[in-house]
Coordinates of C-alpha atoms and ligand atoms in Angstrom, one line a residue:
X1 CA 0.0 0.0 0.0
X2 CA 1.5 3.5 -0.8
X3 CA 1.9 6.2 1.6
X4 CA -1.2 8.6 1.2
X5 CA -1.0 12.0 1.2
X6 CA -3.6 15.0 1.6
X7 CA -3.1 17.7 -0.4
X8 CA -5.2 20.3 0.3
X9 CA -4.0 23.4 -1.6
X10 CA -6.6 25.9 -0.4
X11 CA -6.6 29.6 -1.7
X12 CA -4.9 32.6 -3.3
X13 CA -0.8 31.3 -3.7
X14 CA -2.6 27.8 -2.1
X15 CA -2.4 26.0 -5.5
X16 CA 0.5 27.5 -7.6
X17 CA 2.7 27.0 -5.1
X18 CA 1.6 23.4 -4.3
X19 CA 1.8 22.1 -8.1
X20 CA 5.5 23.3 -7.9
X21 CA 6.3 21.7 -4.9
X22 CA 4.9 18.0 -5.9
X23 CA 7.0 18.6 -9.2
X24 CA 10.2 18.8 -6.7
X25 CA 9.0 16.2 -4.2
X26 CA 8.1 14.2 -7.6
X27 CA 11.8 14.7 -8.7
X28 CA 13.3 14.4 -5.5
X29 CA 11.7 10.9 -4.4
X30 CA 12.9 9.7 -7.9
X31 CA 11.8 5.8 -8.3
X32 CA 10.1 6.2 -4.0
X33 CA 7.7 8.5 -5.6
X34 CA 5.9 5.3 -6.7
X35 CA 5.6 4.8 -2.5
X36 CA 3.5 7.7 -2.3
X37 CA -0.3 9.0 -3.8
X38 CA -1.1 12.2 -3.3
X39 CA -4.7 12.7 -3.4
X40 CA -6.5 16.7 -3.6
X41 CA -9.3 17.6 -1.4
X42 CA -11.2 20.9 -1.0
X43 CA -10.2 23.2 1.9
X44 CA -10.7 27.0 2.9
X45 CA -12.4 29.6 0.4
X46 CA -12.8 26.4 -2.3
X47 CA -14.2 24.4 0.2
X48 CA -17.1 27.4 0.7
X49 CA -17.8 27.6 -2.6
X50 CA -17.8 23.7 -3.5
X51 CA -19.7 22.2 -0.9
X52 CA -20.4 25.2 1.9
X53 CA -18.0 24.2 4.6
X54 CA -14.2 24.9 5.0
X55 CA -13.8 21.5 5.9
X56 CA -15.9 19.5 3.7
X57 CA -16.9 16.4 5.4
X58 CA -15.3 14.3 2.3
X59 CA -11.8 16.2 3.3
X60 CA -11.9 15.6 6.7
X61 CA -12.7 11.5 5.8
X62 CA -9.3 11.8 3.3
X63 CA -7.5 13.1 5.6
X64 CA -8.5 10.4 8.3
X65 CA -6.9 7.6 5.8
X66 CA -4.2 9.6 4.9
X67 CA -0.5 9.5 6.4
X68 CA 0.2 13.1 6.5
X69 CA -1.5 16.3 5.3
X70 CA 0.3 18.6 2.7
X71 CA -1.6 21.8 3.7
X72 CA -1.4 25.0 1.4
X73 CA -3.1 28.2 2.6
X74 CA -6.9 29.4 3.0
X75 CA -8.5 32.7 3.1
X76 CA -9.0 35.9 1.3
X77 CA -11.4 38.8 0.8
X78 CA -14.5 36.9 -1.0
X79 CA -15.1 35.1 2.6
X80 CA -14.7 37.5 4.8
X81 CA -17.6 38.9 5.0
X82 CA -18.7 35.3 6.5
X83 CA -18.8 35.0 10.8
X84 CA -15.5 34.3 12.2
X85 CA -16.1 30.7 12.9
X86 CA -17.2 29.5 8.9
X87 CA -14.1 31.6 7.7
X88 CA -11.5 29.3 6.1
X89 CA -8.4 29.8 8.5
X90 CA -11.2 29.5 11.7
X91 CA -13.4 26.9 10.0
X92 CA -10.6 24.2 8.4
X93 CA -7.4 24.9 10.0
X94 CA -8.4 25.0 13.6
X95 CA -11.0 21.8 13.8
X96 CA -8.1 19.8 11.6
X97 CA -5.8 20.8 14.4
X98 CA -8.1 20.0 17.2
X99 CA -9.3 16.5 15.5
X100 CA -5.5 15.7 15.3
X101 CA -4.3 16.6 18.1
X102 CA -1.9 18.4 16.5
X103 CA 0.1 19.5 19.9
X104 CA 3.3 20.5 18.5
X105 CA 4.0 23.5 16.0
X106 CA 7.7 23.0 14.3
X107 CA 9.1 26.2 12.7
X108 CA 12.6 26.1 11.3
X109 CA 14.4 29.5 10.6
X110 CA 16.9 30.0 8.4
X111 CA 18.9 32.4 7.4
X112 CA 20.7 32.2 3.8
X113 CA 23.5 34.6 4.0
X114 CA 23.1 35.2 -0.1
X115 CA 19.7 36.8 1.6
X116 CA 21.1 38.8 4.1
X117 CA 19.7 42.1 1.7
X118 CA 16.2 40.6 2.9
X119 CA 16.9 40.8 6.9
X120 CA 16.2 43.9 8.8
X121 CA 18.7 42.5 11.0
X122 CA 23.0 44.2 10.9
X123 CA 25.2 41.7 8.7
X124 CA 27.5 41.8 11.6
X125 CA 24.8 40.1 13.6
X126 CA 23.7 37.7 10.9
X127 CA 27.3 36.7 9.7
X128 CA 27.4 33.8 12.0
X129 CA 24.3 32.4 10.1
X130 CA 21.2 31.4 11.9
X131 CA 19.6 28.4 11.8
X132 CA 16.7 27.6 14.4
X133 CA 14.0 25.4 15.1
X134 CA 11.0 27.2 17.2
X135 CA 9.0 24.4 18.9
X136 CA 5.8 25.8 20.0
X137 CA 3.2 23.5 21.9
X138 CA -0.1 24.0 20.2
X139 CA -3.2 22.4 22.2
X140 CA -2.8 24.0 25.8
X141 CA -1.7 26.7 27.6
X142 CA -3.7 29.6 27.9
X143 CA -5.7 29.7 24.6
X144 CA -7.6 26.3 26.1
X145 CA -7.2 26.9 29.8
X146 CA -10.7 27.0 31.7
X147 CA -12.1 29.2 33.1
X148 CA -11.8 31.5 30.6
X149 CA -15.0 34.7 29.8
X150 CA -16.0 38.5 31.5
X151 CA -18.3 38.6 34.1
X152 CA -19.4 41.7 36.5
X153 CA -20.4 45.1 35.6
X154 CA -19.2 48.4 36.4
X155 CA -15.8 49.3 38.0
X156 CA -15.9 45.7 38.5
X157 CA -16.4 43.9 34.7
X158 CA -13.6 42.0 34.0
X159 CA -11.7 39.2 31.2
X160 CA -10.2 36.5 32.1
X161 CA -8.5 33.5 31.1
X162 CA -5.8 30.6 32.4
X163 CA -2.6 29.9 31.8
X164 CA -2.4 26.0 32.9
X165 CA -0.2 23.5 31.5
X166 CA -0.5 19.6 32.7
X167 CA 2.7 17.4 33.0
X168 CA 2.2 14.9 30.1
X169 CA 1.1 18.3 28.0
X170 CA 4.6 19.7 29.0
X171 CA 6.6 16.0 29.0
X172 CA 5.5 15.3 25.3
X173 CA 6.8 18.4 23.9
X174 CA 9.9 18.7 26.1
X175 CA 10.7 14.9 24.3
X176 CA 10.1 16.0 21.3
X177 CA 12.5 19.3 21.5
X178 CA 15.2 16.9 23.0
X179 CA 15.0 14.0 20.1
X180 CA 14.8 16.7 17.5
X181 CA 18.0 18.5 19.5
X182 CA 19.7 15.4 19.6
X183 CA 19.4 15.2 15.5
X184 CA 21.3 19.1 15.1
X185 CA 23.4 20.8 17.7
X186 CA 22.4 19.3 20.2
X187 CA 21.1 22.2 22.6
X188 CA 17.6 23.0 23.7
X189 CA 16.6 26.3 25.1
X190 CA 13.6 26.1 27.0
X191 CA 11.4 29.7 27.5
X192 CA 9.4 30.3 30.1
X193 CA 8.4 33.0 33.4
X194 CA 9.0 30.8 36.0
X195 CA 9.7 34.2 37.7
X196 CA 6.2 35.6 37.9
X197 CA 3.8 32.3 37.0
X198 CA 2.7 29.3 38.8
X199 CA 2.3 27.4 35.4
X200 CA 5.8 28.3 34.1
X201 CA 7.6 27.5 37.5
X202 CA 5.7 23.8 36.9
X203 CA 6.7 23.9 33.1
X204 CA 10.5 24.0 34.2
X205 CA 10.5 21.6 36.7
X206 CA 9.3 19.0 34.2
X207 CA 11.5 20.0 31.5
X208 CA 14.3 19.5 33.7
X209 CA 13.0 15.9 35.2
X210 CA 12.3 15.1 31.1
X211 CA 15.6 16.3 30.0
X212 CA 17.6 14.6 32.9
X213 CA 16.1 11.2 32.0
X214 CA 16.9 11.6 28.7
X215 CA 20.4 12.4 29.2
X216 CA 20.4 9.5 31.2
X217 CA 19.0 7.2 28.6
X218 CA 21.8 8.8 25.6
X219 CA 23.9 7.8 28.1
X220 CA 23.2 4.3 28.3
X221 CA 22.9 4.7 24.4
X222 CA 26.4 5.8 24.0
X223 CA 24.4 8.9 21.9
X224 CA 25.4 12.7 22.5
X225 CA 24.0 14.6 25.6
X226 CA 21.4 17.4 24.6
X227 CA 22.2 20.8 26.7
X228 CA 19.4 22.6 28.2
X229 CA 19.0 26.3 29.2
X230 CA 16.5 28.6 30.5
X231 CA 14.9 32.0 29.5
X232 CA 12.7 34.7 30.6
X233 CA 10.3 34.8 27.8
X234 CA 11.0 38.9 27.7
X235 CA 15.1 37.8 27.6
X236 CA 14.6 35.3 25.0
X237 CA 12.7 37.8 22.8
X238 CA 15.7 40.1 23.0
X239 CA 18.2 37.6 22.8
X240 CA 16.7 35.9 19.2
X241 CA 17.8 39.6 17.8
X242 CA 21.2 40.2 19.5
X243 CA 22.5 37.2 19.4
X244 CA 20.3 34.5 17.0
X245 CA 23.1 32.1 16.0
X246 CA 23.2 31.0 19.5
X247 CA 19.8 29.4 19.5
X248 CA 19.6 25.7 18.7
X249 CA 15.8 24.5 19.3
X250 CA 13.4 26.8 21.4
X251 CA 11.0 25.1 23.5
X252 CA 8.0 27.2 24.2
X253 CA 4.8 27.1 25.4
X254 CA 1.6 28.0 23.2
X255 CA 1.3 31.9 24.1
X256 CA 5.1 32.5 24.4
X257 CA 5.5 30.4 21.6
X258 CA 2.9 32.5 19.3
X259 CA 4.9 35.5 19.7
X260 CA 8.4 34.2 19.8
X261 CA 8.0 32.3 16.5
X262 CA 7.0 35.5 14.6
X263 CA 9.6 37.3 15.7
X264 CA 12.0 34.2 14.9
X265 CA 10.2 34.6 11.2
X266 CA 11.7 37.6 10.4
X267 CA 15.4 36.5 10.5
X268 CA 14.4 34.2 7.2
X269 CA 13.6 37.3 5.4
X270 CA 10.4 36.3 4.0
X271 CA 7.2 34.6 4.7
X272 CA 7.5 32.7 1.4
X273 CA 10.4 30.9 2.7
X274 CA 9.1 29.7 5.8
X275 CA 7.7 26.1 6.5
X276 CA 5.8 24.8 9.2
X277 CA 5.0 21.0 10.7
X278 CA 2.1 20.3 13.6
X279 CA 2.4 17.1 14.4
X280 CA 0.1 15.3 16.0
X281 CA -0.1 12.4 19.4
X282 CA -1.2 10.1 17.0
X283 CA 1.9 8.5 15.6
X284 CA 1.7 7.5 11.4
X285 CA 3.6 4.4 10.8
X286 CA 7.3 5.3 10.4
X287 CA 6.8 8.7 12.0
X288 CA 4.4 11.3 13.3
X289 CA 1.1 11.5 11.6
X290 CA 1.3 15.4 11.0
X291 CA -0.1 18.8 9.0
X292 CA 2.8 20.7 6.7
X293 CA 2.0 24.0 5.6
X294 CA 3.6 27.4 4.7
X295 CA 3.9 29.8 7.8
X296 CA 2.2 33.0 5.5
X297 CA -1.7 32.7 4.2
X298 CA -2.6 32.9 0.5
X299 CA -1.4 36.3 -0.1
X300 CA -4.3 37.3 -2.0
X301 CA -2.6 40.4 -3.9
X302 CA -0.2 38.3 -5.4
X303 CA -2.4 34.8 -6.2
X304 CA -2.4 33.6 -9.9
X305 CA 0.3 36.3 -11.1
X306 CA 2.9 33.2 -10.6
X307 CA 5.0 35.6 -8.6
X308 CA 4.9 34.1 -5.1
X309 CA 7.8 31.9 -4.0
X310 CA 7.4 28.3 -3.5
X311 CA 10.4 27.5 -1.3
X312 CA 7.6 27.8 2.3
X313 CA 5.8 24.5 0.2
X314 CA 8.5 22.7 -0.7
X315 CA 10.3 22.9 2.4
X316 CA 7.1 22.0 4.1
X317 CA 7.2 19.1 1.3
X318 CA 10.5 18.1 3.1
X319 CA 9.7 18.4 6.3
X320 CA 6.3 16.0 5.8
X321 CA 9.2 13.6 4.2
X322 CA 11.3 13.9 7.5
X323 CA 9.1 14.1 9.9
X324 CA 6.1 11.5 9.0
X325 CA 7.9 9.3 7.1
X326 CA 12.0 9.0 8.4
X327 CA 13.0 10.1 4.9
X328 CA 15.9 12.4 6.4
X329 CA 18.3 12.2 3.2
X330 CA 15.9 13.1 0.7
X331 CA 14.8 15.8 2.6
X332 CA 18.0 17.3 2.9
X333 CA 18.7 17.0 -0.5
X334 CA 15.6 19.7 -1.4
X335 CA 17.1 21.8 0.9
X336 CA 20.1 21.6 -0.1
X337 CA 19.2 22.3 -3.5
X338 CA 16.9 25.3 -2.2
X339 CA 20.2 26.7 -1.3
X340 CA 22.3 25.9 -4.4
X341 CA 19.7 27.7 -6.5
X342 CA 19.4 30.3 -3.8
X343 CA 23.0 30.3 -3.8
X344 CA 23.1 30.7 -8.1
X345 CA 21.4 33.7 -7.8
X346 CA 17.2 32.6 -8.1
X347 CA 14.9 34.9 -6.9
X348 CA 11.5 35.4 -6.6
X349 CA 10.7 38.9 -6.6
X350 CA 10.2 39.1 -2.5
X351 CA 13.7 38.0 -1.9
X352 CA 15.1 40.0 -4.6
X353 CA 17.8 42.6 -3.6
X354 CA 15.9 45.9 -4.5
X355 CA 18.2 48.4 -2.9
X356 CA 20.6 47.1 -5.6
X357 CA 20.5 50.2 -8.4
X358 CA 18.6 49.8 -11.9
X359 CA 21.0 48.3 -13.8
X360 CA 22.8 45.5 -11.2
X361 CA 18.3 44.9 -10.3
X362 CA 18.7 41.1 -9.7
X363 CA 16.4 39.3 -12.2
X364 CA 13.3 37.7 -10.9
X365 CA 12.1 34.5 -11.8
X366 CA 8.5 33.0 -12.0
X367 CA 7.2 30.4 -9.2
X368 CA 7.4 27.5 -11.5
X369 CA 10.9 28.8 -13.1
X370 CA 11.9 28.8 -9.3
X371 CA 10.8 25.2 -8.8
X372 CA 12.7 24.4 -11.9
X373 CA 16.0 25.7 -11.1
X374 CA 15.6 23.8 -7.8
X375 CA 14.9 20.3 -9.5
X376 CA 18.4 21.4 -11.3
X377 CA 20.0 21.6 -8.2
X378 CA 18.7 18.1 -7.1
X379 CA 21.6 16.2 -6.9
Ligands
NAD1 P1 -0.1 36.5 4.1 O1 0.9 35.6 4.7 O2 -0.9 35.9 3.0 O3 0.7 37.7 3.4 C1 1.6 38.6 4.1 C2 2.7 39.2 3.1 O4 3.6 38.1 2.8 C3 2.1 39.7 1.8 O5 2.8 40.8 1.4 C4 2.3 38.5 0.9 O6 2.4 38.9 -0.5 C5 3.6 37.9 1.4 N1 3.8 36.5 1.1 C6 3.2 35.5 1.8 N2 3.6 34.3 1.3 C7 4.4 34.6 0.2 C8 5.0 33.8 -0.8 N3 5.0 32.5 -0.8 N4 5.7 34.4 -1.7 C9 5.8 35.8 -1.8 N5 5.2 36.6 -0.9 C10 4.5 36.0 0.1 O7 -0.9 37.2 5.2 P2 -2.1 38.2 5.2 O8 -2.0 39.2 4.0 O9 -2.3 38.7 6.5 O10 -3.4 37.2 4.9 C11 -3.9 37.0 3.6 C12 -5.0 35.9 3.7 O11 -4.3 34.7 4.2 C13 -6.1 36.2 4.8 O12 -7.3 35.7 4.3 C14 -5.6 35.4 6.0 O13 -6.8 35.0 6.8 C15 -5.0 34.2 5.3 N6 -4.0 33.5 6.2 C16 -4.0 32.1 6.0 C17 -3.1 31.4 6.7 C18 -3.1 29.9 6.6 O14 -3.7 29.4 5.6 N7 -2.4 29.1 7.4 C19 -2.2 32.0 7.5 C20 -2.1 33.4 7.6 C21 -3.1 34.1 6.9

């Protein structure tokens, strides 16, 4: 039986930049690609308009029998006009999360030094490159805690809501940081404010207990310690901008990690090169059953002028290979081959150096021209 795959392209950029990355993943897997069928469903905007939900019942069902989910984005200006919950991003993205259990939200940030141009960041800062993986817990904290509402009136009306985090909530994403440590530099930096809450000083205690045994157990292994380290969530956001090439993976909870991974986002220059994984409890044969998508929406302004950049869907094409299926080499080869065409001068137009002056304007390229010098690089 092959590997199933959903591919739910969605809106805007959605399916342009999805048709180029299965042409990669196509050329990448080579004669494996026979291991795999990818099979389209309707999500989002199309889903609206196709059969009045944003998850169609039929995509939720091929998803359900799928291995994985290749996700592209959903959303735009025809829907919004519809109440917050039947909107695409509310009404697909958020039930497939919750029906998943899709607890953990893996963003990798790179930054290509050919790209510095695209970095608000000093090149003195950046020179050391930067290369980090923000692990942000996605089903608790205080999004989910209870209670949560407003009562009272007056002086005395009020919001509230709760931060609370359970150990096996905090032990399953503390693991994961740690085996995904364990497979780069081997450091995890864990963010929290066990200074001020009750929640956080719990959240470091268990990371500690989780990272201790599983020192314990590399041990035993003969395998490489991971390091751990703490920070103030207010330190680590000034720390990822002094001093990013010192960040291995940062653990974070789902609040902390909300705001620390879109600040992380901005060191890769653009949204268009940034790919995310959720992966879910449920494990999928040879690795986590999981949702890869782009970390920016469907860029509505830009859809269907074959300007966007497909690198965000490809690399999310390598990281479902990674993560839900152990296919680590292949996956390294699209990125390295993202790099050797980045590295050869390919550029969509929003990493394009425009402070360069008219005549040395680096030369864009079209979304399918950029998945086409990639598949050159493929080696
Ligand atoms: P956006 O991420 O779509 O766009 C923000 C900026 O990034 C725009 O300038 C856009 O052109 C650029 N951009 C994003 N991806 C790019 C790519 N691959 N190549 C080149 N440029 C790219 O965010 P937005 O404008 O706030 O939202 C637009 C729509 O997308 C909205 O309907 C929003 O609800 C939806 N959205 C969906 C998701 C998702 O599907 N996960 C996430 C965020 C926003």
């Amino acid at each position: 039986m092959p590997h199933r795959i959903a591919v739910l392209s969605g809106d805007g950029i959605g399916p342009e930049v999805m048709s180029v990355c299965l042409d990669v993943l196509e050329a990448a897997l080579g004669d494996k690609s026979a291991l795999f069928s990818f099979e389209e469903a309707a999500v989002g905007g199309v889903g609206i308009d196709k059969c009045g939900k944003a998850l169609p019942a039929e995509t939720l069902s091929l998803c359900e029998s799928s291995d994985a989910i290749l996700f592209g984005s959903v959303g735009g200006p025809k829907w919004e006009h519809l109440p917050p919950d039947k909107q695409p991003e509310r009404g697909a993205l958020l039930p497939l999360r919750k029906h998943f259990d899709l607890f953990a939200n893996m963003r990798p940030v790179k930054a290509y030094p050919e790209l510095s141009h695209s970095c608000p960041l000093r090149e003195e800062i950046m020179q050391d490159g930067v290369d980090i993986m923000v692990l942000r817990e996605l089903t608790g904290g205080i999004y989910f805690g209870n209670p949560s509402g407003r009562d009272g009136e007056g002086q005395n009306e009020r919001g509230f809501d709760t931060m609370e985090y359970h150990r096996y909530e905090i032990e399953r994403i503390a693991q994961l940081a740690l085996e995904t440590a364990s497979k780069r530099k081997q450091h995890v930096t864990s963010v929290d404010k066990a200074n001020v809450l009750s929640s956080m000083v719990f959240w470091r205690e268990v990371v500690i207990d989780k990272a201790r045994v599983y020192n314990e157990e590399q041990k035993i292994a003969k395998k490489m310690k991971v390091e751990l380290n703490h920070l103030y969530v207010d330190n680590a956001a000034m720390q990822i901008i002094l001093a990013p090439h010192n960040f291995d993976v940062l653990l974070c909870g789902n609040l902390f990690g909300d705001i620390i991974s879109d600040e992380a986002s901005i060191l890769g220059g653009s949204l268009g090169m940034l790919p995310s994984a959720s992966l879910s409890s449920h494990k999928s044969g040879e690795g986590y059953f999981g949702l890869y998508e782009p970390a920016g929406g469907s860029a509505p302004e830009i859809a269907g002028k074959s300007v966007a950049n497909p690198i965000a869907q490809i690399l999310s094409g390598a990281l479902l290979l990674a993560h839900s299926f152990n296919m680590t080499e292949t996956a390294s080869r699209i990125e390295n081959a993202i790099h050797e065409a980045i590295r050869s001068g390919a550029r969509t137009n929003d990493i394009a150096n425009k402070k360069l002056f008219t005549k040395d304007k680096e030369e864009t390229i079209s979304t399918i021209e950029m998945g086409q010098e990639i598949k050159l690089k493929l080696t």
